[in-house]
Short mmCIF file of C-alpha atoms in Angstrom, two decimals:
data_model
loop_
_atom_site.label_atom_id
_atom_site.label_comp_id
_atom_site.label_asym_id
_atom_site.label_seq_id
_atom_site.Cartn_x
_atom_site.Cartn_y
_atom_site.Cartn_z
CA MET B 1 -34.83 -4.46 -29.06
CA LYS B 2 -31.61 -3.46 -27.32
CA GLY B 3 -29.84 -0.47 -28.79
CA ALA B 4 -33.06 0.77 -30.41
CA ILE B 5 -34.10 4.40 -30.23
CA GLU B 6 -37.39 5.18 -28.54
CA HIS B 7 -39.64 7.67 -30.39
CA PRO B 8 -42.58 9.58 -28.91
CA LYS B 9 -45.97 8.23 -29.94
CA ASP B 10 -47.65 10.11 -32.76
CA ALA B 11 -50.83 12.09 -32.34
CA ARG B 12 -53.07 9.32 -33.74
CA ALA B 13 -51.89 6.78 -31.22
CA MET B 14 -52.23 9.25 -28.38
CA LEU B 15 -55.69 10.20 -29.57
CA HIS B 16 -56.79 6.57 -29.85
CA GLN B 17 -55.39 5.75 -26.41
CA LYS B 18 -57.06 8.76 -24.84
CA HIS B 19 -60.43 7.98 -26.41
CA SER B 20 -60.32 4.41 -25.16
CA THR B 21 -59.91 5.53 -21.54
CA ASP B 22 -61.45 9.00 -21.41
CA PRO B 23 -64.93 9.49 -22.88
CA LYS B 24 -64.32 13.21 -23.14
CA GLY B 25 -61.35 12.82 -25.49
CA ILE B 26 -58.11 14.83 -25.69
CA ASP B 27 -57.42 17.46 -23.05
CA GLY B 28 -60.80 16.90 -21.46
CA SER B 29 -62.73 18.28 -24.46
CA SER B 30 -65.80 16.41 -25.71
CA ARG B 31 -66.04 14.52 -29.00
CA ARG B 32 -68.54 17.12 -30.09
CA ASP B 33 -65.95 19.88 -29.59
CA PHE B 34 -63.46 17.95 -31.67
CA CYS B 35 -65.97 17.40 -34.46
CA GLN B 36 -66.81 21.09 -34.52
CA GLN B 37 -63.18 21.98 -35.26
CA THR B 38 -62.35 23.06 -38.79
CA LYS B 39 -60.79 20.52 -41.13
CA SER B 40 -57.45 22.35 -40.96
CA GLN B 41 -57.49 22.19 -37.17
CA GLN B 42 -58.31 18.48 -37.31
CA ALA B 43 -55.51 17.92 -39.81
CA ARG B 44 -53.00 19.70 -37.60
CA ALA B 45 -54.14 17.60 -34.65
CA MET B 46 -53.47 14.42 -36.61
CA LEU B 47 -49.85 15.39 -37.48
CA PRO B 48 -46.98 13.70 -35.57
CA LEU B 49 -45.85 15.64 -32.52
CA LYS B 50 -42.55 17.52 -32.83
CA HIS B 51 -39.67 16.13 -30.77
CA SER B 52 -38.82 18.48 -27.91
CA THR B 53 -35.58 16.64 -27.23
CA LYS B 54 -33.25 14.40 -29.19
CA PRO B 55 -33.84 10.65 -28.82
CA LYS B 56 -31.58 9.10 -26.22
CA THR B 57 -29.46 6.07 -26.96
CA ARG B 58 -29.98 3.26 -24.45
CA LEU B 59 -27.05 2.64 -22.08
CA THR B 60 -27.61 -1.12 -21.94
CA LEU B 61 -24.93 -3.40 -23.35
CA THR B 62 -25.32 -5.59 -26.40
CA PRO B 63 -24.22 -9.25 -26.08
CA LEU B 64 -20.83 -8.46 -27.68
CA GLU B 65 -20.37 -5.42 -25.43
CA GLN B 66 -21.17 -7.59 -22.40
CA ASN B 67 -18.51 -10.11 -23.43
CA ILE B 68 -15.93 -7.33 -23.76
CA TYR B 69 -16.98 -5.76 -20.46
CA PHE B 70 -16.75 -8.94 -18.35
CA ALA B 71 -13.50 -10.03 -19.99
CA ALA B 72 -11.97 -6.60 -19.34
CA LYS B 73 -12.93 -6.68 -15.64
CA ASN B 74 -9.95 -8.95 -15.01
CA ALA B 75 -7.50 -6.45 -16.53
CA LYS B 76 -4.95 -4.78 -14.26
CA ASP B 77 -6.12 -1.34 -13.07
CA GLY B 78 -9.21 -1.81 -15.24
CA VAL B 79 -7.16 -0.81 -18.28
CA VAL B 80 -7.25 -2.87 -21.46
CA SER B 81 -5.64 -2.38 -24.87
CA LEU B 82 -7.09 -3.00 -28.31
CA GLU B 83 -4.44 -5.67 -28.92
CA ILE B 84 -5.61 -7.63 -25.88
CA ILE B 85 -9.26 -7.30 -26.90
CA ARG B 86 -8.39 -8.59 -30.37
CA SER B 87 -6.66 -11.60 -28.82
CA TRP B 88 -9.98 -12.68 -27.28
CA LYS B 89 -11.32 -13.22 -30.83
CA LEU B 90 -14.81 -12.06 -29.95
CA ALA B 91 -15.44 -10.44 -33.34
CA GLY B 92 -13.77 -9.10 -36.45
CA ASN B 93 -11.55 -6.03 -36.30
CA ASN B 94 -14.07 -3.61 -37.84
CA THR B 95 -16.85 -4.85 -35.57
CA LEU B 96 -14.62 -4.46 -32.52
CA GLN B 97 -13.70 -0.90 -33.47
CA VAL B 98 -17.36 0.09 -33.84
CA THR B 99 -18.32 -1.71 -30.63
CA LEU B 100 -15.58 -0.04 -28.58
CA THR B 101 -16.58 3.36 -29.94
CA ASN B 102 -20.19 2.68 -28.91
CA MET B 103 -19.08 1.60 -25.42
CA VAL B 104 -17.14 4.86 -25.06
CA LYS B 105 -20.22 6.85 -26.12
CA LYS B 106 -22.36 4.95 -23.61
CA GLY B 107 -19.86 5.62 -20.84
CA TRP B 108 -18.82 2.03 -20.13
CA LEU B 109 -15.31 2.71 -21.43
CA ALA B 110 -13.08 5.79 -21.31
CA ARG B 111 -10.43 6.20 -23.99
CA LEU B 112 -7.09 6.91 -22.30
CA ARG B 113 -5.07 7.11 -25.51
CA LYS B 114 -5.16 5.50 -28.94
CA GLY B 115 -5.99 1.83 -28.48
CA VAL B 116 -6.09 1.96 -24.65
CA TYR B 117 -9.33 1.98 -22.64
CA LEU B 118 -10.38 2.30 -19.01
CA LEU B 119 -13.32 0.18 -17.86
CA ASN B 120 -16.05 1.94 -15.85
CA GLU B 121 -18.14 -0.06 -13.39
CA SER B 122 -21.21 1.91 -14.43
CA PRO B 123 -21.94 4.33 -17.30
CA GLY B 124 -19.99 7.56 -16.96
CA VAL B 125 -16.38 8.44 -16.27
CA ALA B 126 -15.61 8.12 -12.58
CA VAL B 127 -11.86 7.74 -12.04
CA LYS B 128 -11.27 5.96 -8.73
CA ASP B 129 -7.46 6.08 -8.68
CA PRO B 130 -6.03 8.70 -11.05
CA PHE B 131 -2.44 7.76 -10.21
CA SER B 132 -2.81 4.13 -11.29
CA ILE B 133 -3.98 5.08 -14.80
CA ALA B 134 -1.81 8.18 -15.34
CA THR B 135 1.10 6.35 -16.96
CA TYR B 136 -1.26 4.53 -19.32
CA ILE B 137 -2.23 7.93 -20.69
CA PHE B 138 1.34 9.22 -20.94
CA PRO B 139 4.34 6.85 -20.83
CA GLY B 140 6.55 7.93 -17.94
CA TYR B 141 6.31 8.22 -14.17
CA ILE B 142 4.36 10.35 -11.71
CA ALA B 143 6.35 13.40 -10.60
CA PHE B 144 6.33 16.83 -8.94
CA SER B 145 3.40 17.64 -6.61
CA SER B 146 1.62 14.40 -7.59
CA ALA B 147 4.67 12.42 -6.46
CA LEU B 148 4.80 14.44 -3.23
CA TYR B 149 1.27 13.23 -2.50
CA ILE B 150 2.11 9.59 -3.20
CA HIS B 151 5.17 9.82 -0.93
CA LYS B 152 2.90 11.38 1.75
CA LEU B 153 4.94 14.58 1.76
CA THR B 154 1.84 16.73 1.23
CA ASP B 155 -1.81 16.39 2.22
CA THR B 156 -3.05 18.27 -0.83
CA LEU B 157 -4.74 15.92 -3.31
CA PRO B 158 -3.87 17.25 -6.77
CA PHE B 159 -6.61 17.33 -9.40
CA GLU B 160 -3.87 17.71 -12.00
CA VAL B 161 -1.84 14.51 -12.14
CA GLN B 162 1.66 15.26 -13.43
CA VAL B 163 3.54 12.65 -15.42
CA ALA B 164 7.22 13.10 -16.22
CA THR B 165 7.99 11.94 -19.76
CA ARG B 166 11.13 11.87 -21.82
CA ASN B 167 9.82 14.00 -24.69
CA GLU B 168 6.01 13.87 -24.80
CA ASN B 169 4.00 16.97 -23.92
CA GLY B 170 0.27 17.60 -23.58
CA SER B 171 -2.73 17.12 -21.32
CA ARG B 172 -5.92 15.05 -21.17
CA ARG B 173 -9.01 15.54 -19.02
CA ILE B 174 -10.84 12.42 -17.84
CA GLY B 175 -13.66 12.85 -15.36
CA GLU B 176 -12.68 15.43 -12.76
CA TYR B 177 -8.93 14.97 -13.25
CA THR B 178 -6.48 16.56 -15.67
CA PHE B 179 -3.47 14.47 -16.67
CA ARG B 180 -0.45 16.49 -17.78
CA ALA B 181 2.70 15.25 -19.48
CA ILE B 182 5.85 17.21 -18.62
CA PRO B 183 8.91 16.43 -20.78
CA LEU B 184 12.15 16.29 -18.77
CA GLY B 185 14.54 15.38 -21.56
CA LYS B 186 17.95 14.49 -20.13
CA ARG B 187 16.59 14.91 -16.58
CA TYR B 188 14.26 11.95 -17.12
CA SER B 189 15.31 9.08 -14.85
CA LEU B 190 14.42 5.65 -13.59
CA ALA B 191 11.45 5.38 -11.24
CA LYS B 192 10.14 2.98 -8.60
CA ARG B 193 6.77 1.33 -8.11
CA GLU B 194 5.03 2.47 -4.95
CA ASN B 195 1.42 1.84 -3.94
CA GLY B 196 0.81 0.39 -7.39
CA CYS B 197 2.09 3.52 -9.17
CA LEU B 198 5.27 4.20 -11.12
CA VAL B 199 6.68 7.27 -9.35
CA SER B 200 9.96 9.13 -8.97
CA THR B 201 11.91 8.39 -5.80
CA ALA B 202 11.54 10.81 -2.89
CA PRO B 203 14.98 12.43 -3.51
CA LYS B 204 14.33 12.74 -7.26
CA THR B 205 10.86 14.14 -6.53
CA LEU B 206 12.30 16.84 -4.27
CA TYR B 207 15.02 17.62 -6.80
CA ASP B 208 12.44 18.01 -9.58
CA CYS B 209 10.33 20.26 -7.36
CA LEU B 210 13.32 22.44 -6.47
CA ALA B 211 14.23 22.72 -10.15
CA HIS B 212 10.61 23.58 -11.09
CA PRO B 213 8.94 25.07 -7.99
CA ASP B 214 5.95 26.24 -10.05
CA LEU B 215 5.04 22.56 -10.61
CA ALA B 216 5.16 21.80 -6.90
CA GLY B 217 3.03 24.50 -5.32
CA GLY B 218 5.94 26.87 -4.67
CA TYR B 219 8.79 27.00 -2.15
CA PRO B 220 6.62 26.91 1.01
CA GLN B 221 5.18 23.53 0.01
CA ILE B 222 8.61 22.26 -1.07
CA LEU B 223 10.18 23.28 2.24
CA ASN B 224 7.37 21.54 4.11
CA ALA B 225 7.94 18.40 2.01
CA ILE B 226 11.68 18.45 2.76
CA ASN B 227 10.91 18.71 6.45
CA GLU B 228 8.48 15.77 6.22
CA ALA B 229 10.81 13.62 4.10
CA LYS B 230 13.69 13.51 6.60
CA LEU B 231 16.05 12.26 3.92
CA SER B 232 18.92 10.02 4.91
CA GLU B 233 22.51 10.76 3.93
CA THR B 234 22.18 8.34 1.00
CA GLU B 235 18.99 10.02 -0.19
CA TRP B 236 20.56 13.48 0.02
CA ARG B 237 23.45 12.13 -2.01
CA GLU B 238 20.97 11.07 -4.71
CA LEU B 239 19.41 14.55 -4.77
CA LEU B 240 22.82 16.21 -5.04
CA TYR B 241 23.80 13.80 -7.82
CA TYR B 242 21.09 15.30 -10.06
CA ALA B 243 21.95 18.83 -8.94
CA GLU B 244 25.66 18.38 -9.75
CA LYS B 245 24.80 16.92 -13.12
CA PHE B 246 22.22 19.43 -14.30
CA GLU B 247 21.98 22.57 -12.16
CA PRO B 248 23.90 25.89 -11.92
CA PRO B 249 25.17 27.37 -8.61
CA ALA B 250 21.89 29.29 -8.18
CA PHE B 251 20.15 25.98 -7.43
CA TYR B 252 22.41 25.48 -4.39
CA GLN B 253 21.97 29.06 -3.21
CA ARG B 254 18.19 28.70 -3.13
CA LEU B 255 18.32 25.26 -1.53
CA GLY B 256 20.82 26.31 1.14
CA TYR B 257 18.82 29.41 2.02
CA ILE B 258 15.46 27.67 2.50
CA LEU B 259 17.09 24.81 4.45
CA GLU B 260 18.68 27.31 6.81
CA LEU B 261 15.19 28.67 7.60
CA LEU B 262 14.03 25.34 9.04
CA PRO B 263 13.44 25.70 12.80
CA LYS B 264 14.71 22.15 13.37
CA LYS B 265 17.62 20.73 11.42
CA ASN B 266 19.30 17.33 11.67
CA ASN B 267 22.96 16.61 10.93
CA GLU B 268 22.24 15.67 7.30
CA ILE B 269 20.58 19.03 6.61
CA ASN B 270 23.40 20.95 8.31
CA ASP B 271 25.89 19.14 6.08
CA ILE B 272 23.87 20.01 2.96
CA ILE B 273 23.75 23.68 3.99
CA LYS B 274 27.57 23.72 4.16
CA ILE B 275 27.85 22.15 0.72
CA CYS B 276 25.38 24.65 -0.73
CA HIS B 277 27.14 27.66 0.79
CA LYS B 278 30.35 26.78 -1.03
CA LYS B 279 28.48 27.26 -4.32
CA VAL B 280 27.42 30.87 -3.67
CA LYS B 281 28.48 33.16 -6.52
CA SER B 282 26.27 35.78 -8.16
CA ASN B 283 23.32 37.71 -6.78
CA ILE B 284 20.01 35.96 -7.48
CA TYR B 285 16.31 36.10 -6.60
CA LEU B 286 14.59 33.31 -4.72
CA SER B 287 11.54 33.40 -6.96
CA ALA B 288 10.26 35.96 -9.46
CA ARG B 289 12.05 39.27 -9.90
CA ARG B 290 10.23 41.26 -7.22
CA LYS B 291 11.28 43.41 -4.31
CA GLY B 292 12.34 41.57 -1.19
CA LYS B 293 14.87 41.26 1.59
CA TYR B 294 18.49 40.83 0.54
CA ILE B 295 20.35 38.01 2.34
CA PRO B 296 24.12 38.76 2.10
CA ARG B 297 25.20 35.30 3.29
CA TRP B 298 23.47 33.71 0.30
CA LYS B 299 23.66 36.67 -2.12
CA LEU B 300 19.94 36.17 -2.54
CA VAL B 301 16.86 38.39 -2.56
CA ASP B 302 14.06 36.69 -0.63
CA ASP B 303 11.05 37.97 -2.55
CA ILE B 304 8.67 35.56 -0.79
CA GLY B 305 9.36 36.22 2.88
CA LYS B 306 10.22 34.03 5.85
CA ASP B 307 6.70 34.12 7.27
CA GLU B 308 5.19 32.77 4.06
CA LEU B 309 7.94 30.20 3.56
CA LEU B 310 7.35 28.83 7.06
CA GLY B 311 3.59 29.35 7.15
CA TRP B 312 3.06 25.58 7.41
CA TRP B 313 5.24 25.45 10.56
CA TYR B 314 3.42 28.01 12.68
#
């Protein structure tokens, strides 16, 4: 029977089976040896064997689970909601809830959030494309270093997929990936669909990374991404739009300084450097408050170092 739990055979059955095939009896001992045992020894031998491990639930699917599985295979990104499953009218609500819970336990489904499930092709959680399911877990768009990867501005595949949200915070681990929601509040913006994923635009991605370098691998990786992006004048204008709206002068000082370090600069970058230099005011640090080289032109202490900032170039 499917879904049944297999139990080890008891001592009587094992004894009977052994006697029918082995004239010497259990463990190679003769019937005479067994008969010579004391009654207490014989009684202990006839007791059921103790389970060394817990019984395992079968991973096969019941007929109802099969219907859900094959219907869900047509879902976009392999993600299906409880509302959609109910619309198939395969069973009553309570039965569906129990069945879905059992499918999660067996590994055929992974619960992304309340009422939303990811279909697995075989038992176990193996996420093929973490970016395509990230926004099902947290409503928002892919951002920061995860967005850099989607825009091909970094070769580093992140095992933490970052999702920008308006207010929601938290994290979920599914398979080998961690999905993290980062609330941006008023900095939350519209996004675009690229490679099947809802992701911030390249200029907005770079702006977010500059505003939160700790979420982007640090300034060396951001500078490398800027070099790879080769933003157009229009795209730079989009980045500066967010900076003008939300950031203090220190944002421009840091941006202008790292741009000036680039060995090769196009006209757009030279224009941005001029704009940034006009914003220079107070003394600031590039990163954490550590010792470093003071740059008078930018009133900035470089506490990272040119060699590290341009390590990707050499």
